[in-house]
Coordinates of C-alpha atoms in Angstrom, one line a residue:
M1 CA 82.7 -73.9 24.5
P2 CA 82.4 -74.5 20.8
I3 CA 81.1 -71.4 18.6
D4 CA 78.2 -72.3 16.1
L5 CA 78.4 -69.9 13.1
T6 CA 75.0 -70.1 12.1
Q7 CA 73.8 -68.4 15.1
L8 CA 76.3 -65.4 13.9
I9 CA 76.1 -65.5 10.4
K10 CA 72.2 -65.2 8.8
A11 CA 70.8 -64.4 5.4
Y12 CA 71.7 -61.0 5.5
D13 CA 74.6 -60.5 7.2
V14 CA 77.2 -61.3 10.5
R15 CA 75.8 -59.9 13.9
G16 CA 75.7 -61.4 17.1
T17 CA 77.0 -60.8 21.0
V18 CA 80.5 -59.4 21.8
P19 CA 82.4 -61.7 22.9
D20 CA 80.5 -64.7 23.4
Q21 CA 79.5 -64.9 19.6
F22 CA 81.5 -62.7 18.0
N23 CA 85.2 -61.8 19.3
P24 CA 88.9 -61.5 17.5
Q25 CA 89.1 -65.3 16.8
V26 CA 85.7 -65.8 14.9
A27 CA 86.8 -62.2 12.9
R28 CA 89.7 -63.3 11.8
A29 CA 88.2 -67.0 10.8
I30 CA 86.2 -65.1 8.9
G31 CA 88.9 -63.1 7.1
A32 CA 90.6 -66.1 5.8
A33 CA 87.2 -67.8 4.6
F34 CA 86.0 -64.2 3.4
A35 CA 89.6 -63.7 1.2
R36 CA 89.1 -67.4 -0.1
V37 CA 85.9 -67.5 -1.2
V38 CA 85.1 -64.2 -2.5
V39 CA 88.5 -61.7 -2.6
L40 CA 91.1 -64.4 -3.8
P41 CA 88.3 -65.9 -6.5
E42 CA 87.2 -63.0 -8.1
A43 CA 90.8 -61.3 -8.6
S44 CA 91.5 -60.2 -12.0
P45 CA 93.2 -63.6 -14.1
G46 CA 94.8 -60.7 -16.7
E47 CA 96.7 -59.0 -14.0
P48 CA 98.7 -62.1 -11.8
D49 CA 100.9 -59.8 -10.4
A50 CA 98.1 -57.2 -9.1
V51 CA 97.4 -58.1 -5.4
P52 CA 94.2 -58.5 -4.2
R53 CA 92.6 -55.9 -2.1
V54 CA 89.8 -55.1 0.2
A55 CA 88.3 -52.0 2.0
V56 CA 87.0 -52.5 5.8
G57 CA 85.3 -49.8 7.8
R58 CA 83.3 -49.8 10.8
D59 CA 81.2 -47.9 12.7
M60 CA 81.5 -46.3 16.6
R61 CA 81.1 -49.5 19.0
D62 CA 83.7 -49.8 21.5
S63 CA 84.2 -53.6 20.6
G64 CA 85.3 -52.3 16.3
P65 CA 88.7 -51.8 16.5
E66 CA 89.6 -55.0 17.6
L67 CA 87.8 -57.1 15.6
V68 CA 88.8 -55.1 12.6
D69 CA 92.1 -55.6 13.4
A70 CA 91.4 -59.1 13.8
F71 CA 89.6 -59.8 10.3
A72 CA 92.3 -57.9 8.8
Q73 CA 95.1 -60.0 10.4
G74 CA 92.9 -63.0 8.3
L75 CA 92.6 -61.0 5.0
A76 CA 96.8 -60.2 5.1
D77 CA 97.9 -63.5 6.0
A78 CA 95.8 -65.0 3.0
G79 CA 98.1 -62.3 0.5
V80 CA 95.1 -59.5 0.4
D81 CA 95.7 -56.2 1.1
V82 CA 93.7 -54.0 3.4
I83 CA 92.7 -50.8 3.2
R84 CA 91.2 -49.6 6.9
I85 CA 88.9 -46.6 6.0
G86 CA 88.3 -45.9 9.7
L87 CA 85.4 -44.5 10.9
C88 CA 82.5 -44.5 8.0
S89 CA 78.9 -45.4 7.4
T90 CA 77.6 -48.2 6.1
D91 CA 77.1 -46.6 3.2
G92 CA 80.4 -44.8 3.2
L93 CA 81.9 -48.3 2.8
Y94 CA 79.7 -48.9 -0.2
Y95 CA 81.1 -45.7 -1.8
A96 CA 84.5 -46.9 -0.9
S97 CA 84.0 -50.5 -2.5
G98 CA 82.5 -48.7 -5.5
A99 CA 85.0 -45.8 -6.3
L100 CA 88.4 -48.3 -5.4
D101 CA 86.1 -51.2 -7.1
V102 CA 87.5 -53.9 -4.2
P103 CA 85.5 -55.8 -2.0
G104 CA 84.3 -54.6 1.5
A105 CA 83.5 -55.2 4.9
M106 CA 81.9 -52.8 7.2
F107 CA 82.0 -53.8 11.0
T108 CA 78.4 -52.4 12.2
A109 CA 75.8 -53.9 14.1
S110 CA 73.3 -51.1 12.8
H111 CA 70.3 -50.4 15.5
N112 CA 71.1 -53.3 18.0
P113 CA 72.6 -52.3 21.3
A114 CA 76.3 -51.9 22.5
V115 CA 77.0 -55.4 23.1
Y116 CA 76.4 -56.8 19.2
N117 CA 78.4 -56.0 16.2
G118 CA 78.5 -57.5 13.0
I119 CA 79.6 -57.3 9.4
K120 CA 78.2 -56.6 6.1
L121 CA 80.3 -58.1 3.0
C122 CA 80.5 -57.2 -0.3
R123 CA 81.9 -57.8 -3.1
A124 CA 83.7 -55.5 -5.6
G125 CA 81.4 -52.5 -6.4
A126 CA 79.5 -52.9 -3.9
R127 CA 77.4 -55.9 -5.0
P128 CA 75.9 -58.1 -2.4
V129 CA 77.2 -61.3 -0.4
G130 CA 73.8 -62.7 1.2
Q131 CA 73.0 -66.8 1.3
D132 CA 72.4 -66.6 -2.4
S133 CA 75.7 -64.9 -3.3
G134 CA 78.4 -66.8 -1.0
L135 CA 77.7 -65.9 2.6
V136 CA 77.0 -69.4 3.4
A137 CA 80.3 -70.4 1.9
V138 CA 82.0 -67.9 3.8
R139 CA 80.3 -69.1 7.5
E140 CA 81.0 -73.1 6.5
L141 CA 84.9 -72.6 5.3
A142 CA 85.4 -70.2 9.3
Q143 CA 83.1 -72.9 10.8
E144 CA 85.9 -75.2 9.7
Y145 CA 88.5 -73.2 10.7
L146 CA 87.0 -72.3 14.2
D147 CA 86.7 -76.2 14.4
G148 CA 90.5 -76.9 13.2
E149 CA 92.6 -74.2 12.7
L150 CA 93.4 -71.5 10.0
P151 CA 95.8 -71.6 7.4
A152 CA 99.4 -70.5 7.7
P153 CA 100.2 -67.2 6.2
V154 CA 101.2 -67.5 2.9
E155 CA 105.1 -66.4 2.1
E156 CA 104.1 -62.7 0.3
R157 CA 101.4 -61.3 3.4
G158 CA 99.1 -58.6 2.4
E159 CA 99.7 -55.3 3.8
I160 CA 97.1 -53.1 5.8
T161 CA 97.1 -49.4 5.1
D162 CA 94.9 -46.8 6.2
R163 CA 92.9 -44.5 4.3
D164 CA 90.2 -41.3 5.4
M165 CA 87.9 -41.4 2.4
L166 CA 85.1 -39.2 4.2
A167 CA 85.7 -36.1 1.8
D168 CA 85.4 -38.4 -1.4
Y169 CA 82.2 -39.8 0.0
A170 CA 80.5 -36.4 0.2
A171 CA 81.4 -34.7 -2.8
F172 CA 80.5 -37.7 -4.7
L173 CA 77.0 -37.4 -2.9
R174 CA 76.9 -33.7 -3.9
S175 CA 77.8 -34.4 -7.3
L176 CA 74.7 -37.2 -7.6
V177 CA 72.1 -34.5 -6.2
D178 CA 73.0 -30.6 -6.1
L179 CA 71.0 -28.7 -3.3
R180 CA 73.1 -25.2 -4.3
G181 CA 69.9 -23.3 -6.0
I182 CA 67.2 -24.9 -3.7
R183 CA 65.6 -22.3 -0.9
P184 CA 66.9 -22.1 2.3
L185 CA 65.2 -25.2 4.7
K186 CA 66.1 -25.6 8.7
V187 CA 66.5 -29.3 9.0
V188 CA 66.8 -30.7 12.6
V189 CA 69.0 -34.3 12.2
D190 CA 68.7 -36.8 14.8
A191 CA 71.8 -39.7 14.0
G192 CA 70.7 -41.6 17.5
N193 CA 74.5 -40.9 18.5
G194 CA 75.3 -43.2 15.3
M195 CA 77.4 -42.6 12.3
G196 CA 75.0 -39.9 10.7
G197 CA 76.8 -37.8 13.4
Y198 CA 79.7 -38.1 11.5
T199 CA 78.8 -38.2 8.0
A200 CA 75.6 -35.1 8.0
P201 CA 78.5 -32.7 8.8
A202 CA 80.4 -33.8 6.1
V203 CA 77.7 -34.0 3.4
L204 CA 75.1 -31.4 4.7
G205 CA 77.7 -28.9 5.9
T206 CA 81.3 -27.7 5.6
A207 CA 83.1 -30.9 7.8
A208 CA 85.1 -32.0 4.6
G209 CA 85.6 -28.8 3.1
L210 CA 83.1 -28.5 0.6
E211 CA 80.9 -25.6 0.1
A212 CA 78.3 -24.4 2.8
L213 CA 74.7 -25.4 1.3
P214 CA 71.1 -23.2 1.9
L215 CA 70.6 -25.5 5.0
D216 CA 70.6 -24.9 8.5
V217 CA 70.9 -27.9 10.4
V218 CA 70.1 -28.5 13.9
P219 CA 71.8 -31.5 15.2
L220 CA 70.5 -34.3 17.9
Y221 CA 72.8 -36.7 19.5
F222 CA 76.1 -36.0 17.1
E223 CA 78.4 -37.4 19.8
L224 CA 79.3 -41.4 18.3
D225 CA 78.4 -43.3 21.2
G226 CA 77.7 -47.2 20.9
S227 CA 76.1 -47.3 24.1
F228 CA 73.2 -45.2 22.4
P229 CA 72.5 -43.3 25.8
N230 CA 69.2 -41.1 24.4
H231 CA 67.5 -43.5 22.6
E232 CA 67.7 -46.8 20.2
A233 CA 69.4 -45.8 16.7
N234 CA 66.5 -47.9 15.5
P235 CA 64.1 -45.1 13.2
L236 CA 61.4 -47.6 12.6
D237 CA 60.5 -48.1 15.8
P238 CA 57.9 -44.9 16.8
K239 CA 59.3 -44.3 20.2
N240 CA 63.0 -43.2 18.9
L241 CA 61.2 -40.6 16.9
V242 CA 59.6 -38.7 19.7
D243 CA 62.8 -36.1 20.4
L244 CA 63.0 -35.5 16.9
Q245 CA 59.4 -34.6 16.4
A246 CA 59.2 -32.5 19.3
A247 CA 62.7 -30.6 18.1
V248 CA 60.9 -29.8 14.2
V249 CA 57.9 -28.3 16.0
E250 CA 60.4 -26.4 18.7
H251 CA 63.2 -25.2 16.0
D252 CA 59.8 -24.6 13.4
A253 CA 62.3 -26.6 11.5
D254 CA 61.1 -27.4 7.9
L255 CA 61.9 -31.3 8.1
G256 CA 63.5 -33.9 10.5
L257 CA 65.9 -36.9 9.0
A258 CA 66.5 -39.4 11.5
F259 CA 69.4 -42.2 11.0
D260 CA 69.6 -45.5 12.2
G261 CA 72.8 -46.4 13.8
D262 CA 75.1 -47.1 10.5
A263 CA 73.2 -44.5 8.8
D264 CA 71.9 -46.3 5.7
R265 CA 68.6 -46.1 6.7
C266 CA 66.7 -42.8 6.7
F267 CA 63.5 -42.0 8.1
V268 CA 61.9 -38.8 7.4
I269 CA 59.8 -35.8 9.8
D270 CA 57.7 -33.4 8.5
E271 CA 57.6 -29.6 9.8
H272 CA 54.6 -30.8 11.9
G273 CA 56.3 -33.6 13.5
D274 CA 54.8 -36.0 11.4
P275 CA 56.6 -38.8 10.2
V276 CA 56.3 -39.3 6.3
S277 CA 55.9 -42.9 5.5
P278 CA 59.1 -44.9 3.4
S279 CA 56.7 -45.5 0.8
A280 CA 55.8 -42.1 0.4
I281 CA 59.9 -41.3 0.2
T282 CA 60.0 -44.3 -2.5
A283 CA 57.6 -42.5 -4.5
L284 CA 58.8 -39.0 -4.1
V285 CA 62.3 -40.0 -4.7
G286 CA 61.4 -42.7 -7.2
L287 CA 59.4 -39.9 -9.8
R288 CA 62.6 -37.4 -9.9
E289 CA 65.0 -40.8 -10.9
V290 CA 61.9 -41.7 -13.2
E291 CA 62.3 -38.3 -14.7
R292 CA 66.0 -38.1 -14.9
E293 CA 65.9 -41.1 -16.9
K294 CA 63.3 -40.5 -19.5
A295 CA 64.9 -37.2 -19.9
A296 CA 68.1 -38.9 -21.2
G297 CA 66.1 -41.0 -23.5
R298 CA 65.7 -43.9 -21.6
V299 CA 62.7 -46.4 -19.8
P300 CA 63.5 -46.4 -16.4
T301 CA 63.3 -49.5 -13.9
I302 CA 62.3 -49.0 -10.5
I303 CA 62.3 -51.5 -7.6
H304 CA 59.9 -52.1 -4.7
N305 CA 59.7 -54.8 -2.1
L306 CA 56.5 -56.6 -1.8
I307 CA 55.8 -54.6 1.9
T308 CA 55.9 -51.2 0.4
S309 CA 52.5 -49.4 -0.3
R310 CA 50.6 -49.9 -3.6
A311 CA 51.0 -46.2 -4.3
V312 CA 54.8 -46.7 -5.5
P313 CA 54.2 -49.1 -8.6
D314 CA 50.6 -47.1 -9.3
F315 CA 52.9 -44.0 -9.4
M316 CA 55.6 -45.4 -10.9
S317 CA 53.4 -47.0 -14.1
A318 CA 51.7 -44.2 -14.5
A319 CA 55.2 -42.3 -15.1
G320 CA 56.1 -44.5 -17.5
A321 CA 58.2 -46.9 -15.4
K322 CA 58.6 -51.0 -15.4
V323 CA 57.9 -51.7 -12.3
V324 CA 59.3 -55.1 -10.5
R325 CA 58.3 -56.1 -7.0
T326 CA 60.7 -58.3 -5.2
R327 CA 60.9 -59.8 -1.7
V328 CA 61.9 -58.1 1.1
G329 CA 65.7 -58.0 2.2
H330 CA 69.0 -55.8 1.1
S331 CA 71.1 -58.3 -0.8
F332 CA 68.1 -59.7 -2.7
I333 CA 67.1 -56.1 -3.7
K334 CA 70.6 -54.9 -4.6
A335 CA 70.9 -58.6 -6.9
Q336 CA 67.0 -57.3 -8.5
M337 CA 68.9 -53.6 -9.0
A338 CA 71.7 -54.9 -10.7
D339 CA 70.0 -57.7 -12.6
N340 CA 67.2 -55.1 -13.9
D341 CA 69.6 -52.3 -14.4
A342 CA 67.4 -50.6 -12.1
V343 CA 67.9 -46.6 -11.6
F344 CA 66.3 -46.8 -8.1
G345 CA 64.5 -48.9 -5.1
G346 CA 62.7 -48.5 -2.0
E347 CA 62.0 -50.6 0.9
H348 CA 59.3 -49.9 3.6
S349 CA 62.5 -50.0 6.3
A350 CA 63.8 -46.5 4.5
H351 CA 66.4 -48.9 2.6
Y352 CA 66.4 -46.7 -0.5
Y353 CA 68.8 -47.6 -3.3
F354 CA 70.3 -46.3 -6.2
R355 CA 72.0 -47.5 -9.8
D356 CA 74.3 -44.2 -9.5
F357 CA 75.4 -45.3 -6.3
F358 CA 76.6 -49.0 -7.2
F359 CA 73.2 -50.2 -7.1
A360 CA 73.7 -50.2 -3.1
D361 CA 71.5 -48.6 -0.5
T362 CA 72.4 -44.7 1.0
G363 CA 70.1 -42.9 3.7
M364 CA 72.1 -40.1 2.8
L365 CA 71.7 -40.0 -0.8
A366 CA 67.9 -40.3 0.0
A367 CA 67.4 -37.0 2.4
M368 CA 69.6 -35.2 -0.1
H369 CA 66.8 -36.1 -2.7
V370 CA 64.2 -34.9 0.2
L371 CA 65.8 -31.7 0.2
A372 CA 66.0 -30.9 -3.1
A373 CA 62.1 -32.2 -3.8
L374 CA 61.2 -30.1 -0.7
G375 CA 63.6 -26.6 -1.2
G376 CA 62.8 -26.9 -5.2
Q377 CA 59.2 -25.6 -4.9
E378 CA 57.5 -24.1 -2.0
H379 CA 55.4 -26.4 -0.3
P380 CA 55.7 -27.9 2.7
L381 CA 56.6 -31.4 3.1
S382 CA 53.5 -32.3 4.6
A383 CA 51.5 -31.4 1.1
L384 CA 53.8 -33.3 -0.6
G385 CA 53.7 -36.5 1.7
E386 CA 50.1 -36.4 1.4
V387 CA 50.0 -36.9 -2.6
Y388 CA 52.9 -39.9 -2.2
E389 CA 50.1 -41.4 0.7
P390 CA 47.0 -42.1 -0.6
Y391 CA 46.4 -45.4 1.4
T392 CA 46.3 -46.3 4.8
S393 CA 48.6 -48.9 6.5
S394 CA 49.2 -51.0 9.5
G395 CA 52.7 -50.7 9.7
E396 CA 54.6 -54.1 10.7
I397 CA 52.8 -56.4 13.5
N398 CA 54.5 -58.7 15.3
S399 CA 53.3 -61.9 16.8
E400 CA 54.9 -64.4 19.3
V401 CA 53.2 -67.9 18.4
A402 CA 54.1 -71.2 19.7
D403 CA 53.1 -72.2 16.0
V404 CA 53.7 -70.7 13.3
P405 CA 52.5 -73.1 10.4
A406 CA 49.6 -73.8 12.3
A407 CA 48.8 -70.0 12.6
R408 CA 49.2 -69.5 9.1
A409 CA 47.4 -72.2 8.4
R410 CA 44.6 -70.6 10.0
V411 CA 44.6 -68.0 8.3
V412 CA 45.0 -69.6 4.5
Q413 CA 41.8 -71.7 5.4
A414 CA 39.9 -68.7 6.5
Y415 CA 41.3 -66.2 3.5
V416 CA 42.3 -68.6 0.8
T417 CA 40.2 -72.1 0.9
E418 CA 36.9 -71.0 2.6
E419 CA 33.9 -70.3 0.0
G420 CA 32.9 -66.4 0.7
A421 CA 36.4 -65.8 1.3
G422 CA 36.3 -63.4 -1.9
P423 CA 37.9 -62.7 -5.4
V424 CA 41.8 -62.5 -3.9
V425 CA 45.3 -62.8 -5.5
V426 CA 47.3 -65.3 -3.3
D427 CA 51.5 -65.3 -3.9
E428 CA 54.5 -66.6 -1.9
L429 CA 57.1 -64.9 -2.7
D430 CA 58.1 -63.9 0.8
G431 CA 55.4 -65.1 2.9
L432 CA 51.7 -65.4 2.6
T433 CA 50.3 -62.3 0.4
V434 CA 46.7 -61.8 0.0
S435 CA 45.5 -59.1 -2.3
H436 CA 41.8 -58.1 -2.7
W437 CA 43.2 -55.0 -4.5
D438 CA 41.2 -55.6 -7.5
S439 CA 38.0 -55.6 -6.1
H440 CA 36.2 -53.3 -3.6
P441 CA 37.3 -53.3 -0.7
Q442 CA 40.8 -52.7 -1.7
W443 CA 42.5 -54.0 0.7
W444 CA 45.6 -56.2 0.7
F445 CA 48.1 -58.6 3.5
N446 CA 51.4 -60.0 3.8
L447 CA 52.3 -62.4 6.3
R448 CA 55.9 -63.4 6.7
A449 CA 57.8 -65.5 9.4
S450 CA 60.5 -64.2 10.9
N451 CA 63.9 -66.4 10.1
T452 CA 65.8 -66.1 13.7
E453 CA 62.7 -65.8 16.4
P454 CA 58.8 -67.8 16.5
L455 CA 57.2 -64.5 15.2
L456 CA 54.7 -63.8 12.4
R457 CA 55.5 -60.3 11.1
L458 CA 52.0 -58.4 9.7
N459 CA 51.4 -55.5 7.1
V460 CA 48.6 -54.8 6.1
E461 CA 47.1 -51.6 3.5
A462 CA 44.0 -50.7 2.6
A463 CA 42.4 -47.8 0.6
D464 CA 40.7 -46.3 3.3
E465 CA 41.2 -46.9 7.3
D466 CA 37.9 -48.6 8.5
I467 CA 39.2 -51.5 6.1
M468 CA 42.8 -51.5 7.1
E469 CA 41.4 -51.9 10.4
K470 CA 39.0 -54.7 9.8
V471 CA 41.7 -56.7 8.1
R472 CA 44.1 -56.3 10.4
D473 CA 41.9 -57.4 13.6
D474 CA 40.8 -60.1 11.7
V475 CA 44.0 -61.3 10.3
L476 CA 45.4 -61.1 13.9
S477 CA 42.7 -62.7 15.6
L478 CA 43.5 -65.6 13.8
V479 CA 47.3 -65.4 14.4
R480 CA 47.0 -65.2 17.7
A481 CA 44.4 -67.8 18.2
T482 CA 45.4 -70.6 20.0
E483 CA 44.4 -74.6 18.2
N484 CA 42.0 -75.0 21.1
E485 CA 39.8 -72.4 19.8
N486 CA 39.3 -73.4 16.5

């Protein structure tokens, strides 16, 4: 049965089930297409004898080695050298791409179940490859290869070599945030059987040969296991934080850290076992980066996506930063980070981006900033978190609807076109955002359609909980109503 790559290669990355959607044949075709669309055109024209190179890493999934090998063959057949860096987190692959200044490919399906795998592709310097930056062209050419045949190997095929970069990655992160002088902290780390169990001992401990830090790390589910036997490696779902919350309280820890499957996202739990919102972490880390930038005599720029709490632009603007609001999605934010030379960026989904990390996202570096902020003063994390969470939010609520445009139209009619809807500001940067923030009571909501499912995603924030709940319930009643009821 022919494979349709539109079901595998989406807006941000490659992700699908193995082997029906994603198998070695598909991986080799994508490798061949990536070579010709991205790698070879970027090869330096000033160095005609230089062989183009690509760094390739993978997470702990059983299907990874076979897929990596096939992808590498597709690259090598096109005359591209392949540097396999083996097991790594996604930000570990971004480090390799940035440090070696080569394009990269990370084989991971993040938090998806074991039957899934995928690829996150980047250009040299960890620059994104998304729907607006080459991914569509990669998909179309790979589809041609699958429907026909692969090009014949070039006369001088590329070499495939192996290189361990974990110690270099750990040392680089430590050079960005110095934790040696903080007060001693006890931290529970839940790796969810994902790649955090591989990187945390290297960065926060001594597994990579670095000196010990004043951290007492309590490991939770560090065993690498792509079947995720303990819980899904998706900290965005509250049920996957339960074990970490209990462990923080049981061990009387100062905080807890939860990583997703490929360890590019990090969630934070305070000493009471309560989650600290990603928006609060964005504000905390953002202010640290703003002050560092200002100390160097530069005007800082901070990026945040449109789902992030209004507290983020409030704090950043008050601190003297330029604030840029962007749509959701890592490839979009990375592009905005580079275009604006932004020092830091944050998303509601716990992706954190740093100029010092090649404008890419890294959960581990964000965690280190939290440790530095907490360990540099005597207050508990709950007190810090409270400062950066002045408003109340609904979190993302998904609604499955039969007719997405009709549901959206009902919301538009009620909040945008009807008299009495009040003084609202409307924009469509990403979905529908309706804001009543400049008048009382203060609230805003965003309604976005899923790219892959018949879902509408709602996020609501308000200055107080009662208003948030009212707006949330009113919008949900419109979204979930049948057309006959309207």
